[in-house]
């Protein structure tokens, strides 16, 4: 019998991020506590730019955006938000969406699978994803449960389960 396998990836649906951003922008434009403070959120190239006239306000904009991401099923581990920076009379926060598993993170996950996973499970790095294979599907499910239980500092999804 051929080996069963699945891929571990770190991908974010760009459309869902866009929807969350649009919802956050709409809420910011309608909320009373954001009237007259110049609060906004928008794409700036590949980054997301949040602005307001006070540090607390720009943090509140980030909080609204994070809430909208969670409601859309996007892990906050894939959001990389910087610290508020003063820019003239306003404050800005730049955030980016992290995708793909870096080589060092892939090696960490492979080591966890090797050390704590069932015997006979192989993990190999393929670009920005990790292929996990085994003869037993039960072992693969055990690996998925193991990784879900770990508190990794990046978001992972399981795809191509065969």
mmCIF file of N, CA and C in Angstrom, residues 13-79:
data_model
loop_
_atom_site.group_PDB
_atom_site.id
_atom_site.type_symbol
_atom_site.label_atom_id
_atom_site.label_comp_id
_atom_site.label_asym_id
_atom_site.label_seq_id
_atom_site.Cartn_x
_atom_site.Cartn_y
_atom_site.Cartn_z
ATOM 1 N N UNK A 13 -5.923 33.517 3.226
ATOM 2 C CA UNK A 13 -6.806 33.888 2.125
ATOM 3 C C UNK A 13 -6.821 35.406 1.998
ATOM 4 N N UNK A 14 -6.235 35.915 0.925
ATOM 5 C CA UNK A 14 -6.103 37.370 0.724
ATOM 6 C C UNK A 14 -7.481 38.063 0.714
ATOM 7 N N UNK A 15 -8.464 37.409 0.120
ATOM 8 C CA UNK A 15 -9.814 37.998 0.053
ATOM 9 C C UNK A 15 -10.416 38.150 1.446
ATOM 10 N N UNK A 16 -10.167 37.183 2.327
ATOM 11 C CA UNK A 16 -10.692 37.278 3.692
ATOM 12 C C UNK A 16 -10.044 38.437 4.453
ATOM 13 N N UNK A 17 -8.729 38.640 4.232
ATOM 14 C CA UNK A 17 -8.038 39.769 4.863
ATOM 15 C C UNK A 17 -8.639 41.073 4.346
ATOM 16 N N UNK A 18 -8.878 41.123 3.037
ATOM 17 C CA UNK A 18 -9.483 42.309 2.420
ATOM 18 C C UNK A 18 -10.863 42.582 3.007
ATOM 19 N N UNK A 19 -11.662 41.525 3.175
ATOM 20 C CA UNK A 19 -12.999 41.684 3.756
ATOM 21 C C UNK A 19 -12.914 42.198 5.195
ATOM 22 N N UNK A 20 -11.989 41.646 5.977
ATOM 23 C CA UNK A 20 -11.811 42.082 7.362
ATOM 24 C C UNK A 20 -11.392 43.551 7.405
ATOM 25 N N UNK A 21 -10.499 43.943 6.494
ATOM 26 C CA UNK A 21 -10.035 45.326 6.439
ATOM 27 C C UNK A 21 -11.189 46.266 6.088
ATOM 28 N N UNK A 22 -12.010 45.882 5.120
ATOM 29 C CA UNK A 22 -13.154 46.711 4.733
ATOM 30 C C UNK A 22 -14.162 46.838 5.864
ATOM 31 N N UNK A 23 -14.408 45.740 6.595
ATOM 32 C CA UNK A 23 -15.329 45.791 7.734
ATOM 33 C C UNK A 23 -14.779 46.707 8.822
ATOM 34 N N UNK A 24 -13.487 46.619 9.082
ATOM 35 C CA UNK A 24 -12.866 47.467 10.103
ATOM 36 C C UNK A 24 -12.956 48.934 9.692
ATOM 37 N N UNK A 25 -12.687 49.231 8.409
ATOM 38 C CA UNK A 25 -12.765 50.614 7.923
ATOM 39 C C UNK A 25 -14.181 51.161 8.073
ATOM 40 N N UNK A 26 -15.167 50.326 7.785
ATOM 41 C CA UNK A 26 -16.565 50.759 7.908
ATOM 42 C C UNK A 26 -16.919 51.045 9.365
ATOM 43 N N UNK A 27 -16.496 50.159 10.271
ATOM 44 C CA UNK A 27 -16.784 50.370 11.691
ATOM 45 C C UNK A 27 -16.104 51.637 12.211
ATOM 46 N N UNK A 28 -14.862 51.875 11.780
ATOM 47 C CA UNK A 28 -14.120 53.060 12.216
ATOM 48 C C UNK A 28 -14.817 54.324 11.732
ATOM 49 N N UNK A 29 -15.329 54.300 10.502
ATOM 50 C CA UNK A 29 -15.987 55.493 9.962
ATOM 51 C C UNK A 29 -17.318 55.766 10.663
ATOM 52 N N UNK A 30 -17.933 54.747 11.252
ATOM 53 C CA UNK A 30 -19.254 54.919 11.858
ATOM 54 C C UNK A 30 -19.229 55.129 13.369
ATOM 55 N N UNK A 31 -18.163 54.724 14.040
ATOM 56 C CA UNK A 31 -18.168 54.799 15.499
ATOM 57 C C UNK A 31 -17.985 56.215 16.004
ATOM 58 N N UNK A 32 -18.742 56.531 17.044
ATOM 59 C CA UNK A 32 -18.740 57.885 17.609
ATOM 60 C C UNK A 32 -17.376 58.257 18.190
ATOM 61 N N UNK A 33 -16.708 57.309 18.861
ATOM 62 C CA UNK A 33 -15.431 57.625 19.501
ATOM 63 C C UNK A 33 -14.297 57.835 18.502
ATOM 64 N N UNK A 34 -14.535 57.576 17.208
ATOM 65 C CA UNK A 34 -13.518 57.831 16.192
ATOM 66 C C UNK A 34 -13.829 59.073 15.357
ATOM 67 N N UNK A 35 -14.884 59.813 15.705
ATOM 68 C CA UNK A 35 -15.237 61.019 14.951
ATOM 69 C C UNK A 35 -14.185 62.102 15.194
ATOM 70 N N UNK A 36 -13.654 62.659 14.113
ATOM 71 C CA UNK A 36 -12.732 63.787 14.221
ATOM 72 C C UNK A 36 -11.330 63.463 14.710
ATOM 73 N N UNK A 37 -10.938 62.178 14.713
ATOM 74 C CA UNK A 37 -9.578 61.844 15.154
ATOM 75 C C UNK A 37 -8.719 61.389 13.978
ATOM 76 N N UNK A 38 -9.265 61.420 12.778
ATOM 77 C CA UNK A 38 -8.493 61.044 11.595
ATOM 78 C C UNK A 38 -8.116 59.584 11.563
ATOM 79 N N UNK A 39 -8.939 58.733 12.159
ATOM 80 C CA UNK A 39 -8.630 57.306 12.192
ATOM 81 C C UNK A 39 -8.954 56.670 10.849
ATOM 82 N N UNK A 40 -8.031 55.843 10.342
ATOM 83 C CA UNK A 40 -8.279 55.138 9.088
ATOM 84 C C UNK A 40 -7.437 53.868 9.034
ATOM 85 N N UNK A 41 -7.856 52.973 8.146
ATOM 86 C CA UNK A 41 -7.107 51.741 7.892
ATOM 87 C C UNK A 41 -7.216 51.462 6.404
ATOM 88 N N UNK A 42 -6.088 51.139 5.760
ATOM 89 C CA UNK A 42 -6.100 50.887 4.324
ATOM 90 C C UNK A 42 -4.850 50.120 3.911
ATOM 91 N N UNK A 43 -4.910 49.495 2.721
ATOM 92 C CA UNK A 43 -3.731 48.858 2.152
ATOM 93 C C UNK A 43 -2.746 49.929 1.732
ATOM 94 N N UNK A 44 -1.479 49.687 1.966
ATOM 95 C CA UNK A 44 -0.421 50.566 1.492
ATOM 96 C C UNK A 44 0.618 49.655 0.842
ATOM 97 N N UNK A 45 0.417 49.351 -0.421
ATOM 98 C CA UNK A 45 1.258 48.359 -1.086
ATOM 99 C C UNK A 45 0.907 46.981 -0.558
ATOM 100 N N UNK A 46 1.899 46.268 -0.059
ATOM 101 C CA UNK A 46 1.662 44.945 0.519
ATOM 102 C C UNK A 46 1.389 45.016 2.014
ATOM 103 N N UNK A 47 1.537 46.194 2.607
ATOM 104 C CA UNK A 47 1.318 46.357 4.048
ATOM 105 C C UNK A 47 -0.035 47.002 4.307
ATOM 106 N N UNK A 48 -0.490 46.896 5.536
ATOM 107 C CA UNK A 48 -1.726 47.527 5.974
ATOM 108 C C UNK A 48 -1.327 48.702 6.854
ATOM 109 N N UNK A 49 -1.859 49.879 6.539
ATOM 110 C CA UNK A 49 -1.496 51.084 7.275
ATOM 111 C C UNK A 49 -2.684 51.559 8.093
ATOM 112 N N UNK A 50 -2.452 51.754 9.394
ATOM 113 C CA UNK A 50 -3.470 52.280 10.301
ATOM 114 C C UNK A 50 -3.003 53.637 10.798
ATOM 115 N N UNK A 51 -3.903 54.626 10.810
ATOM 116 C CA UNK A 51 -3.558 55.981 11.240
ATOM 117 C C UNK A 51 -4.586 56.511 12.224
ATOM 118 N N UNK A 52 -4.128 57.387 13.117
ATOM 119 C CA UNK A 52 -5.009 58.140 14.007
ATOM 120 C C UNK A 52 -4.185 59.261 14.629
ATOM 121 N N UNK A 53 -4.863 60.218 15.304
ATOM 122 C CA UNK A 53 -4.132 61.361 15.848
ATOM 123 C C UNK A 53 -3.575 61.111 17.242
ATOM 124 N N UNK A 54 -3.810 59.926 17.819
ATOM 125 C CA UNK A 54 -3.272 59.605 19.144
ATOM 126 C C UNK A 54 -2.839 58.139 19.169
ATOM 127 N N UNK A 55 -1.867 57.849 20.006
ATOM 128 C CA UNK A 55 -1.338 56.483 20.076
ATOM 129 C C UNK A 55 -2.418 55.485 20.504
ATOM 130 N N UNK A 56 -3.255 55.890 21.488
ATOM 131 C CA UNK A 56 -4.320 54.993 21.964
ATOM 132 C C UNK A 56 -5.325 54.706 20.858
ATOM 133 N N UNK A 57 -5.632 55.731 20.059
ATOM 134 C CA UNK A 57 -6.608 55.579 18.973
ATOM 135 C C UNK A 57 -6.101 54.622 17.897
ATOM 136 N N UNK A 58 -4.824 54.748 17.536
ATOM 137 C CA UNK A 58 -4.288 53.872 16.492
ATOM 138 C C UNK A 58 -4.213 52.426 17.013
ATOM 139 N N UNK A 59 -3.985 52.247 18.311
ATOM 140 C CA UNK A 59 -4.018 50.895 18.896
ATOM 141 C C UNK A 59 -5.440 50.343 18.875
ATOM 142 N N UNK A 60 -6.431 51.231 19.071
ATOM 143 C CA UNK A 60 -7.828 50.809 19.013
ATOM 144 C C UNK A 60 -8.198 50.378 17.589
ATOM 145 N N UNK A 61 -7.658 51.066 16.582
ATOM 146 C CA UNK A 61 -7.891 50.682 15.181
ATOM 147 C C UNK A 61 -7.324 49.284 14.942
ATOM 148 N N UNK A 62 -6.118 49.021 15.441
ATOM 149 C CA UNK A 62 -5.498 47.703 15.312
ATOM 150 C C UNK A 62 -6.356 46.643 15.999
ATOM 151 N N UNK A 63 -6.888 46.969 17.173
ATOM 152 C CA UNK A 63 -7.726 46.034 17.919
ATOM 153 C C UNK A 63 -8.991 45.685 17.126
ATOM 154 N N UNK A 64 -9.609 46.672 16.508
ATOM 155 C CA UNK A 64 -10.808 46.429 15.689
ATOM 156 C C UNK A 64 -10.448 45.507 14.522
ATOM 157 N N UNK A 65 -9.321 45.786 13.862
ATOM 158 C CA UNK A 65 -8.894 44.965 12.727
ATOM 159 C C UNK A 65 -8.636 43.525 13.164
ATOM 160 N N UNK A 66 -7.976 43.346 14.310
ATOM 161 C CA UNK A 66 -7.709 41.991 14.817
ATOM 162 C C UNK A 66 -9.017 41.254 15.098
ATOM 163 N N UNK A 67 -9.998 41.957 15.657
ATOM 164 C CA UNK A 67 -11.297 41.351 15.939
ATOM 165 C C UNK A 67 -11.948 40.866 14.648
ATOM 166 N N UNK A 68 -11.883 41.685 13.608
ATOM 167 C CA UNK A 68 -12.484 41.319 12.320
ATOM 168 C C UNK A 68 -11.752 40.124 11.695
ATOM 169 N N UNK A 69 -10.417 40.061 11.844
ATOM 170 C CA UNK A 69 -9.660 38.915 11.324
ATOM 171 C C UNK A 69 -10.088 37.622 12.012
ATOM 172 N N UNK A 70 -10.231 37.678 13.335
ATOM 173 C CA UNK A 70 -10.619 36.482 14.094
ATOM 174 C C UNK A 70 -12.008 36.016 13.664
ATOM 175 N N UNK A 71 -12.935 36.965 13.485
ATOM 176 C CA UNK A 71 -14.296 36.597 13.061
ATOM 177 C C UNK A 71 -14.295 35.944 11.684
ATOM 178 N N UNK A 72 -13.301 36.259 10.851
ATOM 179 C CA UNK A 72 -13.214 35.688 9.510
ATOM 180 C C UNK A 72 -12.349 34.428 9.493
ATOM 181 N N UNK A 73 -11.922 33.956 10.663
ATOM 182 C CA UNK A 73 -11.188 32.692 10.746
ATOM 183 C C UNK A 73 -9.724 32.791 10.367
ATOM 184 N N UNK A 74 -9.131 33.981 10.484
ATOM 185 C CA UNK A 74 -7.714 34.148 10.179
ATOM 186 C C UNK A 74 -6.948 34.231 11.494
ATOM 187 N N UNK A 75 -5.929 33.403 11.639
ATOM 188 C CA UNK A 75 -5.143 33.379 12.867
ATOM 189 C C UNK A 75 -4.360 34.679 13.026
ATOM 190 N N UNK A 76 -4.337 35.222 14.237
ATOM 191 C CA UNK A 76 -3.574 36.444 14.505
ATOM 192 C C UNK A 76 -2.064 36.183 14.456
ATOM 193 N N UNK A 77 -1.666 34.904 14.452
ATOM 194 C CA UNK A 77 -0.239 34.587 14.345
ATOM 195 C C UNK A 77 0.305 34.967 12.968
ATOM 196 N N UNK A 78 -0.585 35.093 11.981
ATOM 197 C CA UNK A 78 -0.129 35.473 10.643
ATOM 198 C C UNK A 78 -0.094 36.989 10.455
ATOM 199 N N UNK A 79 -0.579 37.748 11.463
ATOM 200 C CA UNK A 79 -0.529 39.212 11.395
ATOM 201 C C UNK A 79 0.718 39.697 12.125
#
